[in-house]
Short mmCIF file of N, CA and C in Angstrom, two decimals:
data_model
loop_
_atom_site.label_atom_id
_atom_site.label_comp_id
_atom_site.label_asym_id
_atom_site.label_seq_id
_atom_site.Cartn_x
_atom_site.Cartn_y
_atom_site.Cartn_z
N MET A 219 -42.23 108.84 130.54
CA MET A 219 -43.72 109.41 130.28
C MET A 219 -41.80 109.71 128.15
N PRO A 220 -42.48 109.50 127.39
CA PRO A 220 -41.64 109.34 126.20
C PRO A 220 -40.52 110.90 125.76
N GLN A 221 -39.46 111.16 125.46
CA GLN A 221 -38.73 111.71 125.44
C GLN A 221 -39.40 112.22 123.83
N PRO A 222 -39.54 113.72 123.73
CA PRO A 222 -39.78 114.15 121.57
C PRO A 222 -38.64 113.66 120.95
N SER A 223 -38.69 113.49 119.97
CA SER A 223 -36.91 113.18 119.08
C SER A 223 -36.59 114.30 118.40
N LYS A 224 -35.57 115.02 119.28
CA LYS A 224 -35.62 116.80 118.79
C LYS A 224 -34.81 116.79 117.18
N SER A 225 -34.94 115.27 116.44
CA SER A 225 -34.66 115.70 115.17
C SER A 225 -36.02 116.26 114.13
N LEU A 226 -37.17 116.09 114.82
CA LEU A 226 -38.18 116.68 114.11
C LEU A 226 -38.44 117.76 114.82
N ARG A 227 -38.42 118.66 114.32
CA ARG A 227 -39.25 120.07 114.94
C ARG A 227 -40.03 121.21 113.14
N LEU A 228 -40.90 121.53 114.45
CA LEU A 228 -42.06 122.25 113.11
C LEU A 228 -41.90 123.03 113.51
N PRO A 229 -42.20 124.16 112.03
CA PRO A 229 -41.72 125.28 112.56
C PRO A 229 -43.11 125.58 113.31
N LEU A 230 -43.18 127.47 113.88
CA LEU A 230 -44.03 127.76 114.72
C LEU A 230 -45.16 128.72 113.51
N GLU A 231 -44.52 128.94 112.40
CA GLU A 231 -45.27 129.15 111.53
C GLU A 231 -45.29 128.49 109.82
N PRO A 232 -46.30 128.77 109.18
CA PRO A 232 -46.05 128.19 107.62
C PRO A 232 -45.16 129.24 107.59
N SER A 233 -44.22 128.68 106.63
CA SER A 233 -43.18 129.38 105.59
C SER A 233 -43.92 129.94 104.52
N HIS A 234 -43.61 130.82 103.86
CA HIS A 234 -44.04 130.86 102.09
C HIS A 234 -42.45 132.11 101.72
N PRO A 235 -42.35 131.61 100.91
CA PRO A 235 -41.45 131.90 99.76
C PRO A 235 -41.29 133.90 99.36
N SER A 236 -42.47 133.76 99.32
CA SER A 236 -42.77 134.86 99.43
C SER A 236 -43.09 136.54 100.49
N ARG A 237 -42.79 135.70 101.66
CA ARG A 237 -43.06 136.70 103.00
C ARG A 237 -41.91 135.81 103.65
N PRO A 238 -40.77 137.28 104.23
CA PRO A 238 -40.53 136.32 105.40
C PRO A 238 -40.88 136.20 106.33
N HIS A 239 -40.09 135.15 107.34
CA HIS A 239 -40.74 134.62 108.77
C HIS A 239 -39.88 135.76 110.21
N ILE A 240 -41.15 135.69 110.45
CA ILE A 240 -40.72 137.03 111.36
C ILE A 240 -41.17 136.08 112.73
N GLN A 241 -39.67 136.54 113.59
CA GLN A 241 -40.10 135.58 115.15
C GLN A 241 -41.07 136.18 115.83
N PRO A 242 -41.05 135.56 116.77
CA PRO A 242 -42.66 136.09 117.31
C PRO A 242 -42.58 137.53 118.69
N ASN A 243 -40.87 137.86 119.20
CA ASN A 243 -40.62 139.24 119.42
C ASN A 243 -40.11 140.30 118.77
N GLN A 244 -40.19 139.99 116.98
CA GLN A 244 -39.68 140.30 116.61
C GLN A 244 -41.36 141.68 115.06
N ARG A 245 -41.01 142.83 115.58
CA ARG A 245 -41.77 143.49 114.60
C ARG A 245 -41.89 143.08 113.21
N ARG A 246 -43.03 143.33 112.47
CA ARG A 246 -43.73 143.41 111.01
C ARG A 246 -43.26 144.93 110.60
N PRO A 247 -42.83 144.68 109.63
CA PRO A 247 -42.23 145.67 108.44
C PRO A 247 -43.16 146.33 108.66
N GLU A 248 -43.35 147.38 108.45
CA GLU A 248 -43.84 148.65 107.68
C GLU A 248 -44.35 148.91 107.03
N ARG A 249 -45.75 149.22 105.84
CA ARG A 249 -46.18 148.20 104.33
C ARG A 249 -45.28 150.01 104.25
N ALA A 250 -45.34 149.97 102.51
CA ALA A 250 -44.72 152.02 101.92
C ALA A 250 -45.99 152.75 102.34
N SER A 251 -45.41 153.70 102.16
CA SER A 251 -46.56 154.94 102.29
C SER A 251 -46.36 155.47 100.82
N PRO A 252 -47.40 155.96 100.43
CA PRO A 252 -47.42 156.83 98.94
C PRO A 252 -46.63 157.57 99.33
N GLU A 253 -46.44 158.39 100.14
CA GLU A 253 -44.62 158.80 100.44
C GLU A 253 -43.82 158.59 99.68
N ASP A 254 -43.51 157.23 100.15
CA ASP A 254 -42.13 156.33 99.80
C ASP A 254 -41.83 155.78 97.94
N LEU A 255 -43.54 155.41 97.50
CA LEU A 255 -43.47 155.80 96.28
C LEU A 255 -43.37 157.15 95.61
N ASP A 256 -44.22 157.70 96.15
CA ASP A 256 -43.33 159.35 95.02
C ASP A 256 -41.82 159.41 95.21
N ALA A 257 -41.12 159.09 96.01
CA ALA A 257 -39.82 159.33 96.47
C ALA A 257 -38.99 158.52 95.58
N VAL A 258 -39.63 157.12 94.88
CA VAL A 258 -39.50 156.29 94.36
C VAL A 258 -39.28 156.61 93.25
N TYR A 259 -40.50 157.45 92.48
CA TYR A 259 -40.91 157.45 91.27
C TYR A 259 -39.98 159.07 90.98
N ARG A 260 -39.85 160.08 91.90
CA ARG A 260 -39.11 160.38 91.36
C ARG A 260 -37.68 160.15 91.07
N ARG A 261 -37.14 159.33 91.63
CA ARG A 261 -35.50 158.96 91.37
C ARG A 261 -34.97 157.65 90.99
N GLU A 262 -36.39 157.28 90.39
CA GLU A 262 -35.84 156.07 89.29
C GLU A 262 -36.92 156.22 87.54
N GLY A 263 -38.12 157.36 87.73
CA GLY A 263 -38.71 157.46 87.19
C GLY A 263 -38.13 157.48 85.74
N PRO A 264 -37.19 158.82 86.15
CA PRO A 264 -36.54 159.37 84.69
C PRO A 264 -36.06 158.40 84.39
N LYS A 265 -35.24 157.60 84.83
CA LYS A 265 -33.58 156.45 84.58
C LYS A 265 -34.74 155.10 83.56
N LEU A 266 -35.98 154.92 84.76
CA LEU A 266 -37.08 153.97 83.47
C LEU A 266 -37.16 154.45 82.53
N THR A 267 -37.76 155.99 82.41
CA THR A 267 -38.67 156.11 80.89
C THR A 267 -37.22 156.29 79.48
N ARG A 268 -36.20 156.75 80.33
CA ARG A 268 -35.02 156.60 78.59
C ARG A 268 -34.86 155.03 79.12
N TYR A 269 -35.16 154.67 79.40
CA TYR A 269 -34.33 152.74 79.15
C TYR A 269 -36.03 152.47 78.60
N PHE A 270 -37.31 152.78 79.06
CA PHE A 270 -38.41 152.44 77.49
C PHE A 270 -37.97 153.04 76.39
N ARG A 271 -38.03 153.88 76.66
CA ARG A 271 -37.18 154.96 75.21
C ARG A 271 -36.40 154.63 74.09
N SER A 272 -35.25 153.90 75.10
CA SER A 272 -34.73 152.86 73.79
C SER A 272 -34.78 152.14 73.10
N ARG A 273 -35.75 151.21 73.54
CA ARG A 273 -36.52 150.13 72.72
C ARG A 273 -37.21 149.91 72.31
N VAL A 274 -38.41 151.07 73.25
CA VAL A 274 -40.33 151.27 71.84
C VAL A 274 -39.77 152.12 71.28
N ARG A 275 -40.77 152.41 70.45
CA ARG A 275 -40.38 152.95 69.15
C ARG A 275 -41.23 154.40 69.13
N GLU A 276 -42.28 155.06 70.29
CA GLU A 276 -43.21 155.71 70.69
C GLU A 276 -43.21 155.96 71.87
N ASN A 277 -42.52 157.36 72.61
CA ASN A 277 -42.62 158.12 73.49
C ASN A 277 -43.69 157.53 74.33
N ASP A 278 -45.25 157.36 74.16
CA ASP A 278 -46.49 157.58 74.12
C ASP A 278 -46.21 155.89 75.00
N GLU A 279 -45.61 154.88 74.24
CA GLU A 279 -46.16 153.81 74.47
C GLU A 279 -44.50 153.37 75.63
N ALA A 280 -43.82 154.62 75.80
CA ALA A 280 -42.43 154.28 76.30
C ALA A 280 -43.74 154.80 78.08
N ALA A 281 -43.60 155.75 77.59
CA ALA A 281 -45.10 156.31 79.23
C ALA A 281 -46.05 155.54 79.71
N ASP A 282 -46.17 154.89 78.88
CA ASP A 282 -47.42 153.50 79.34
C ASP A 282 -47.03 152.89 80.20
N LEU A 283 -45.65 152.55 79.45
CA LEU A 283 -45.17 151.05 80.13
C LEU A 283 -44.32 151.82 81.69
N VAL A 284 -43.66 152.66 81.37
CA VAL A 284 -43.41 153.86 82.87
C VAL A 284 -45.29 152.87 83.80
N GLN A 285 -45.50 153.64 83.31
CA GLN A 285 -46.91 154.35 84.74
C GLN A 285 -47.07 152.72 85.01
N GLU A 286 -47.29 151.41 83.98
CA GLU A 286 -47.11 150.27 84.27
C GLU A 286 -46.87 149.80 85.02
N ALA A 287 -45.13 150.02 84.87
CA ALA A 287 -44.19 149.91 86.06
C ALA A 287 -43.89 150.31 87.62
N PHE A 288 -44.75 150.98 87.70
CA PHE A 288 -45.10 151.47 88.63
C PHE A 288 -46.48 151.27 89.63
N ALA A 289 -47.61 150.45 88.45
CA ALA A 289 -48.83 150.34 89.02
C ALA A 289 -48.37 149.06 89.68
N ARG A 290 -47.11 148.46 89.08
CA ARG A 290 -47.10 147.24 89.28
C ARG A 290 -46.07 147.09 90.71
N LEU A 291 -45.19 147.75 90.71
CA LEU A 291 -44.29 148.05 91.79
C LEU A 291 -45.40 148.45 93.14
N ALA A 292 -45.80 149.10 92.95
CA ALA A 292 -47.31 149.82 93.94
C ALA A 292 -48.08 148.73 94.57
N GLY A 293 -48.55 148.07 93.58
CA GLY A 293 -48.80 146.54 94.25
C GLY A 293 -48.50 145.83 95.16
N PHE A 294 -47.03 145.54 94.46
CA PHE A 294 -46.23 144.87 95.69
C PHE A 294 -46.27 145.28 96.56
N MET A 295 -45.60 146.24 96.48
CA MET A 295 -45.20 147.53 97.87
C MET A 295 -46.56 147.50 98.64
N ALA A 296 -47.45 147.84 98.50
CA ALA A 296 -48.81 146.98 99.46
C ALA A 296 -49.02 146.13 100.22
N ARG A 297 -48.22 145.16 99.53
CA ARG A 297 -48.40 144.12 99.99
C ARG A 297 -47.11 143.90 101.00
N SER A 298 -45.94 143.97 100.81
CA SER A 298 -44.79 143.01 100.73
C SER A 298 -43.91 144.99 100.32
N PRO A 299 -42.81 145.29 102.16
CA PRO A 299 -42.25 146.30 102.26
C PRO A 299 -41.33 145.96 101.07
N LEU A 300 -40.48 146.83 100.70
CA LEU A 300 -39.01 147.01 99.80
C LEU A 300 -37.96 147.43 99.61
N SER A 301 -36.90 147.21 101.20
CA SER A 301 -36.30 147.99 100.99
C SER A 301 -35.07 148.86 99.62
N GLN A 302 -34.89 148.07 98.76
CA GLN A 302 -34.73 148.59 97.92
C GLN A 302 -35.31 148.05 96.04
N PRO A 303 -36.41 149.53 95.84
CA PRO A 303 -37.71 149.05 95.52
C PRO A 303 -36.52 148.77 93.65
N ALA A 304 -35.54 149.68 93.81
CA ALA A 304 -35.53 149.99 92.33
C ALA A 304 -34.76 148.64 91.56
N PRO A 305 -34.02 147.51 92.07
CA PRO A 305 -33.48 145.92 91.50
C PRO A 305 -35.24 145.34 91.22
N TYR A 306 -35.66 145.91 92.08
CA TYR A 306 -37.50 145.10 91.95
C TYR A 306 -37.92 145.91 90.61
N LEU A 307 -38.18 147.01 90.29
CA LEU A 307 -38.80 148.02 89.25
C LEU A 307 -37.69 147.49 87.62
N GLN A 308 -36.13 147.29 88.15
CA GLN A 308 -36.02 147.08 86.84
C GLN A 308 -36.80 145.95 86.33
N ARG A 309 -36.83 144.46 87.16
CA ARG A 309 -37.27 143.66 86.75
C ARG A 309 -38.82 143.19 86.23
N ILE A 310 -39.44 143.99 86.71
CA ILE A 310 -40.43 144.54 86.10
C ILE A 310 -40.37 144.84 84.85
N ALA A 311 -39.98 146.36 85.01
CA ALA A 311 -39.36 146.45 82.96
C ALA A 311 -39.59 145.64 82.54
N ARG A 312 -38.24 144.78 82.31
CA ARG A 312 -37.41 143.62 81.77
C ARG A 312 -39.02 142.49 81.30
N ASN A 313 -39.66 142.08 82.17
CA ASN A 313 -40.64 141.35 81.76
C ASN A 313 -41.70 141.92 81.51
N LEU A 314 -42.21 143.48 81.24
CA LEU A 314 -42.83 143.70 80.84
C LEU A 314 -42.45 144.11 79.03
N LEU A 315 -41.47 143.97 78.87
CA LEU A 315 -40.46 144.83 77.71
C LEU A 315 -41.20 142.99 77.25
N PHE A 316 -40.60 142.01 78.08
CA PHE A 316 -40.60 140.88 77.35
C PHE A 316 -42.13 140.75 77.30
N ASP A 317 -43.37 140.62 77.93
CA ASP A 317 -44.82 141.13 77.67
C ASP A 317 -44.98 141.18 76.00
N ARG A 318 -44.35 141.90 75.94
CA ARG A 318 -45.01 143.10 74.60
C ARG A 318 -44.01 142.23 73.82
N SER A 319 -43.04 141.72 73.53
CA SER A 319 -42.43 141.26 72.22
C SER A 319 -43.31 140.05 72.34
N LYS A 320 -43.76 139.74 73.24
CA LYS A 320 -44.80 138.04 73.10
C LYS A 320 -45.96 138.46 72.30
N SER A 321 -46.54 139.85 72.68
CA SER A 321 -47.53 139.65 72.29
C SER A 321 -48.36 140.20 71.38
N GLN A 322 -46.71 140.99 70.37
CA GLN A 322 -46.27 141.88 69.13
C GLN A 322 -46.34 139.86 68.58
N GLU A 323 -45.68 139.13 68.64
CA GLU A 323 -45.03 138.14 68.23
C GLU A 323 -46.78 137.72 67.57
N ARG A 324 -47.91 137.33 68.70
CA ARG A 324 -48.64 136.64 68.62
C ARG A 324 -49.93 137.79 67.67
N ARG A 325 -49.86 139.02 67.69
CA ARG A 325 -50.54 139.36 66.93
C ARG A 325 -50.53 139.59 65.23
N LEU A 326 -48.44 139.41 64.99
CA LEU A 326 -47.70 139.43 63.98
C LEU A 326 -48.40 137.85 63.33
N ALA A 327 -48.61 136.85 64.32
CA ALA A 327 -48.23 135.57 63.73
C ALA A 327 -48.89 135.63 62.75
N PRO A 328 -50.01 136.05 62.36
CA PRO A 328 -51.09 135.54 60.81
C PRO A 328 -50.95 136.08 59.27
N PHE A 329 -49.41 137.41 59.69
CA PHE A 329 -49.39 137.66 58.60
C PHE A 329 -47.91 137.06 58.74
N ARG A 330 -46.90 136.71 58.85
CA ARG A 330 -45.93 135.94 59.37
C ARG A 330 -45.32 135.19 57.24
N VAL A 331 -44.96 134.61 56.46
CA VAL A 331 -44.13 134.36 55.70
C VAL A 331 -43.28 133.19 56.23
N GLN A 332 -43.56 131.61 55.87
CA GLN A 332 -42.77 130.83 56.19
C GLN A 332 -42.10 130.83 54.92
N PHE A 333 -41.03 130.62 55.14
CA PHE A 333 -39.36 130.13 53.46
C PHE A 333 -39.36 128.98 53.89
N GLY A 334 -38.88 127.36 52.84
CA GLY A 334 -38.56 126.69 53.47
C GLY A 334 -39.50 126.16 51.94
N GLU A 335 -39.14 124.66 51.99
CA GLU A 335 -39.27 124.17 51.10
C GLU A 335 -41.14 124.10 50.18
N GLY A 336 -40.63 124.47 49.11
CA GLY A 336 -42.31 124.45 48.50
C GLY A 336 -42.36 125.74 48.43
N VAL A 337 -42.44 126.70 48.61
CA VAL A 337 -42.12 127.69 49.43
C VAL A 337 -41.67 129.05 47.78
N ASP A 338 -42.25 129.70 47.01
CA ASP A 338 -40.56 130.54 47.09
C ASP A 338 -41.19 132.16 46.70
N PRO A 339 -40.35 132.62 47.70
CA PRO A 339 -40.68 133.71 47.90
C PRO A 339 -40.01 134.68 47.22
N GLY A 340 -41.25 135.92 46.86
CA GLY A 340 -41.48 136.97 45.49
C GLY A 340 -40.48 137.86 45.79
N VAL A 341 -39.54 137.59 44.30
CA VAL A 341 -37.89 138.80 44.98
C VAL A 341 -37.99 139.71 43.63
N ALA A 342 -38.20 140.80 43.37
CA ALA A 342 -38.35 141.42 42.36
C ALA A 342 -36.96 141.49 41.66
N PRO A 343 -36.99 141.96 40.27
CA PRO A 343 -36.20 141.40 39.66
C PRO A 343 -34.69 142.20 39.54
N GLU A 344 -33.11 142.18 39.75
CA GLU A 344 -32.52 142.76 39.91
C GLU A 344 -32.64 144.10 38.28
N GLN A 345 -33.12 144.20 37.53
CA GLN A 345 -33.18 145.25 36.70
C GLN A 345 -34.34 146.61 36.79
N THR A 346 -35.81 145.86 37.37
CA THR A 346 -36.18 146.32 37.60
C THR A 346 -36.55 147.22 39.02
N LEU A 347 -34.83 146.87 39.80
CA LEU A 347 -34.50 147.95 40.88
C LEU A 347 -33.66 149.19 40.81
N GLN A 348 -32.89 148.41 39.26
CA GLN A 348 -32.03 149.74 39.35
C GLN A 348 -32.38 150.63 38.04
N ILE A 349 -34.02 150.18 36.92
CA ILE A 349 -35.10 151.22 36.41
C ILE A 349 -35.25 151.70 37.84
N GLU A 350 -36.22 151.66 38.79
CA GLU A 350 -36.18 152.44 39.71
C GLU A 350 -35.70 153.19 40.64
N ALA A 351 -34.40 152.63 40.59
CA ALA A 351 -33.57 153.98 41.62
C ALA A 351 -32.64 155.05 40.20
N GLY A 352 -33.10 154.49 39.27
CA GLY A 352 -32.78 155.74 38.22
C GLY A 352 -33.45 156.63 38.33
N ASP A 353 -34.65 156.09 38.21
CA ASP A 353 -36.41 156.81 37.89
C ASP A 353 -36.37 158.16 39.01
N VAL A 354 -35.61 157.89 40.42
CA VAL A 354 -35.70 158.76 41.61
C VAL A 354 -34.56 159.64 41.26
N MET A 355 -33.50 158.65 40.98
CA MET A 355 -32.62 159.91 41.28
C MET A 355 -32.61 160.79 39.67
N ARG A 356 -32.78 160.71 38.95
CA ARG A 356 -33.47 161.74 37.66
C ARG A 356 -34.43 162.41 38.40
N VAL A 357 -36.09 162.25 39.23
CA VAL A 357 -36.27 163.19 39.29
C VAL A 357 -35.37 163.98 40.46
N TYR A 358 -35.09 163.55 41.81
CA TYR A 358 -33.99 164.59 42.43
C TYR A 358 -33.00 165.11 41.86
N ARG A 359 -32.61 164.75 40.92
CA ARG A 359 -31.45 165.46 40.00
C ARG A 359 -32.07 166.89 38.92
N ARG A 360 -33.76 166.60 39.06
CA ARG A 360 -34.04 167.40 38.54
C ARG A 360 -34.93 168.89 39.89
N ALA A 361 -34.80 167.76 40.53
CA ALA A 361 -35.23 168.67 41.94
C ALA A 361 -34.70 169.49 41.88
N LEU A 362 -33.24 168.84 42.84
CA LEU A 362 -32.00 169.89 42.73
C LEU A 362 -31.60 171.07 42.09
N GLY A 363 -32.10 170.75 40.50
CA GLY A 363 -31.75 172.04 40.17
C GLY A 363 -32.69 172.83 39.78
N GLU A 364 -33.96 172.42 40.00
CA GLU A 364 -35.42 173.57 39.98
C GLU A 364 -34.51 174.56 41.64
N LEU A 365 -33.83 174.30 42.45
CA LEU A 365 -33.90 175.09 43.84
C LEU A 365 -32.82 176.19 43.18
N PRO A 366 -33.26 177.46 44.29
CA PRO A 366 -32.38 178.89 44.42
C PRO A 366 -30.88 178.10 44.59
N ASP A 367 -29.68 179.17 43.76
CA ASP A 367 -28.50 178.36 44.40
C ASP A 367 -27.96 178.54 45.77
N LYS A 368 -28.29 179.29 46.45
CA LYS A 368 -28.05 179.20 48.02
C LYS A 368 -28.51 178.39 48.22
N THR A 369 -29.59 177.92 48.36
CA THR A 369 -30.16 177.16 49.01
C THR A 369 -29.18 175.08 48.54
N ARG A 370 -29.64 175.38 46.55
CA ARG A 370 -28.96 173.76 46.51
C ARG A 370 -27.24 173.76 47.10
N ASP A 371 -26.32 175.18 47.55
CA ASP A 371 -25.36 174.79 47.96
C ASP A 371 -25.06 174.96 49.15
N VAL A 372 -25.87 175.19 49.72
CA VAL A 372 -26.06 174.80 51.40
C VAL A 372 -26.42 173.24 51.08
N PHE A 373 -27.31 172.73 50.92
CA PHE A 373 -27.55 171.47 51.55
C PHE A 373 -27.14 170.26 50.63
N LEU A 374 -25.57 171.22 49.32
CA LEU A 374 -25.26 169.81 48.97
C LEU A 374 -23.70 170.10 49.93
N LEU A 375 -23.92 170.93 50.75
CA LEU A 375 -21.96 171.05 51.80
C LEU A 375 -22.66 170.11 52.84
N HIS A 376 -23.76 170.95 53.18
CA HIS A 376 -24.39 169.74 54.22
C HIS A 376 -24.66 167.71 53.96
N ARG A 377 -25.09 167.86 53.06
CA ARG A 377 -25.82 166.21 53.13
C ARG A 377 -24.50 165.69 51.67
N VAL A 378 -23.86 166.02 50.87
CA VAL A 378 -22.25 165.33 49.82
C VAL A 378 -21.45 165.92 50.76
N GLU A 379 -20.92 166.89 51.68
CA GLU A 379 -19.54 167.00 51.80
C GLU A 379 -19.80 167.23 53.30
N GLU A 380 -20.79 166.26 53.54
CA GLU A 380 -20.97 166.38 55.23
C GLU A 380 -20.57 167.27 56.08
N LEU A 381 -20.98 168.35 55.39
CA LEU A 381 -21.05 169.59 56.82
C LEU A 381 -21.53 170.08 58.35
N THR A 382 -21.02 170.34 59.13
CA THR A 382 -22.30 171.09 59.91
C THR A 382 -22.37 172.13 59.39
N TYR A 383 -23.85 172.66 59.70
CA TYR A 383 -24.09 173.51 60.22
C TYR A 383 -23.81 174.77 60.19
N LYS A 384 -22.90 174.96 61.28
CA LYS A 384 -21.81 175.88 61.44
C LYS A 384 -20.91 175.73 61.10
N ASP A 385 -20.23 174.70 60.25
CA ASP A 385 -19.11 174.67 59.37
C ASP A 385 -19.58 175.54 57.92
N ILE A 386 -20.89 174.91 57.71
CA ILE A 386 -21.21 175.66 56.17
C ILE A 386 -21.85 177.12 56.76
N ALA A 387 -22.37 177.54 57.89
CA ALA A 387 -22.46 179.00 58.15
C ALA A 387 -21.39 179.55 58.28
N HIS A 388 -19.99 179.37 59.00
CA HIS A 388 -18.65 179.99 58.49
C HIS A 388 -18.29 180.15 57.24
N ARG A 389 -18.43 178.96 56.23
CA ARG A 389 -17.92 179.57 54.61
C ARG A 389 -18.48 179.90 53.83
N LEU A 390 -20.11 180.25 54.31
CA LEU A 390 -20.73 180.80 53.31
C LEU A 390 -20.84 181.91 53.82
N GLY A 391 -21.02 182.42 54.65
CA GLY A 391 -21.46 183.17 55.71
C GLY A 391 -22.52 183.67 56.07
N LEU A 392 -22.98 182.77 57.00
CA LEU A 392 -24.66 182.58 57.00
C LEU A 392 -24.44 182.10 58.54
N SER A 393 -25.80 182.94 59.67
CA SER A 393 -26.83 181.54 60.52
C SER A 393 -26.60 180.77 60.38
N ILE A 394 -26.28 180.42 61.58
CA ILE A 394 -26.62 178.68 61.78
C ILE A 394 -28.55 178.33 61.55
N PRO A 395 -29.11 179.75 62.21
CA PRO A 395 -30.79 178.98 61.14
C PRO A 395 -30.91 179.52 59.89
N THR A 396 -30.56 180.14 59.38
CA THR A 396 -30.52 180.09 57.97
C THR A 396 -30.03 179.13 57.29
N VAL A 397 -28.94 178.76 57.48
CA VAL A 397 -28.36 177.58 56.81
C VAL A 397 -29.93 176.13 56.90
N GLN A 398 -30.26 176.19 57.94
CA GLN A 398 -31.13 175.13 58.85
C GLN A 398 -32.22 175.51 57.80
N TYR A 399 -32.46 177.10 58.03
CA TYR A 399 -33.41 177.56 56.51
C TYR A 399 -33.63 176.27 55.40
N HIS A 400 -32.03 177.14 54.92
CA HIS A 400 -31.87 176.19 53.17
C HIS A 400 -32.02 174.58 53.03
N VAL A 401 -31.83 173.79 54.57
CA VAL A 401 -32.09 172.76 54.48
C VAL A 401 -32.90 172.26 54.68
N ALA A 402 -33.38 172.63 55.07
CA ALA A 402 -35.29 172.50 55.51
C ALA A 402 -35.92 172.85 54.20
N ARG A 403 -35.35 173.20 53.25
CA ARG A 403 -36.41 174.10 52.28
C ARG A 403 -36.18 173.32 51.01
N ALA A 404 -35.16 172.94 51.05
CA ALA A 404 -34.35 171.88 49.76
C ALA A 404 -34.83 170.62 50.06
N LEU A 405 -34.65 169.91 51.72
CA LEU A 405 -35.45 168.32 52.07
C LEU A 405 -37.01 168.86 51.17
N SER A 406 -37.68 169.49 51.69
CA SER A 406 -38.66 169.66 51.70
C SER A 406 -39.09 170.17 49.80
N HIS A 407 -38.48 170.50 49.36
CA HIS A 407 -39.02 170.57 47.81
C HIS A 407 -38.41 169.10 47.08
N ILE A 408 -37.61 168.51 47.52
CA ILE A 408 -37.08 167.37 47.08
C ILE A 408 -37.94 165.82 47.60
N ASP A 409 -38.58 166.04 48.56
CA ASP A 409 -39.41 165.02 49.31
C ASP A 409 -40.91 165.35 48.21
N ALA A 410 -41.33 166.99 47.95
CA ALA A 410 -42.75 167.06 47.10
C ALA A 410 -41.91 166.42 45.65
N ALA A 411 -40.95 166.86 45.33
CA ALA A 411 -41.35 166.19 43.87
C ALA A 411 -40.63 164.78 44.18
N LEU A 412 -40.51 164.43 44.68
CA LEU A 412 -40.38 162.44 44.71
C LEU A 412 -41.83 161.89 45.49
N GLU A 413 -42.83 162.79 46.11
CA GLU A 413 -44.06 162.96 46.33
C GLU A 413 -45.38 162.50 44.63
N ARG A 414 -45.10 163.96 43.79
CA ARG A 414 -45.76 163.71 42.83
C ARG A 414 -45.43 162.56 41.86
N GLU A 415 -43.92 162.13 41.97
CA GLU A 415 -43.94 160.80 40.54
C GLU A 415 -44.80 159.69 40.97
#
C-alpha cells in the first residue's frame, strides 16, 4: 500500500478570512451579549459623538451617524465576537464619513460648474463689490449711531478693541450678564438694520 505524500495536507475545515479557524478541541468564542454592546456604547459613544460633531455640521446628523455606527457594530458582534471593538468601531465611523462624502458628491454633481476652455465664469466687477461694501458700512455706521451710548460703548469695546466680557464689565463697572445683554442688543439692532436694506 503506497504511503500518502507528506507535502499534500488538506485542512479539516475550510478556511474563511472572516472566521477564525477553531481546532476540534477548542471551544467557540461566545457571541457578544447586549450587555457587552451596552458597555461599549457607554465607553465609546461619547468619543464617537465628538468625532462626528467635529466633522459634520448638524448635531442631528452626528447623532444619526453614531446610531448607524453602533447598529453596524451590533450586526457584526452578533456574527463574530470582538475582543477589542473600539478599533473596529473607529473603522466603521471613518467608512460612514467616506460614504457620506461620496453621497454628497453624487447629489451635488448636477450643480457643479466646470471651469476650463470655453467657459467664462461670471465674476462681479470690482467696482460693484466696492459699492456694495460701502453701502453695508453706511448702514452699519447709521445703526451704530442709533444705539444708546452705553450699548454702543460696550459693543465697540467688544468688537473693535476685542476685550472680553469680563474686561468690559471691570472697565465699565457692569456685571457680565449686563455686558452680554448690551452686545446682544447691538448685534440684533445692526442685523435688523442690514436686513431692512
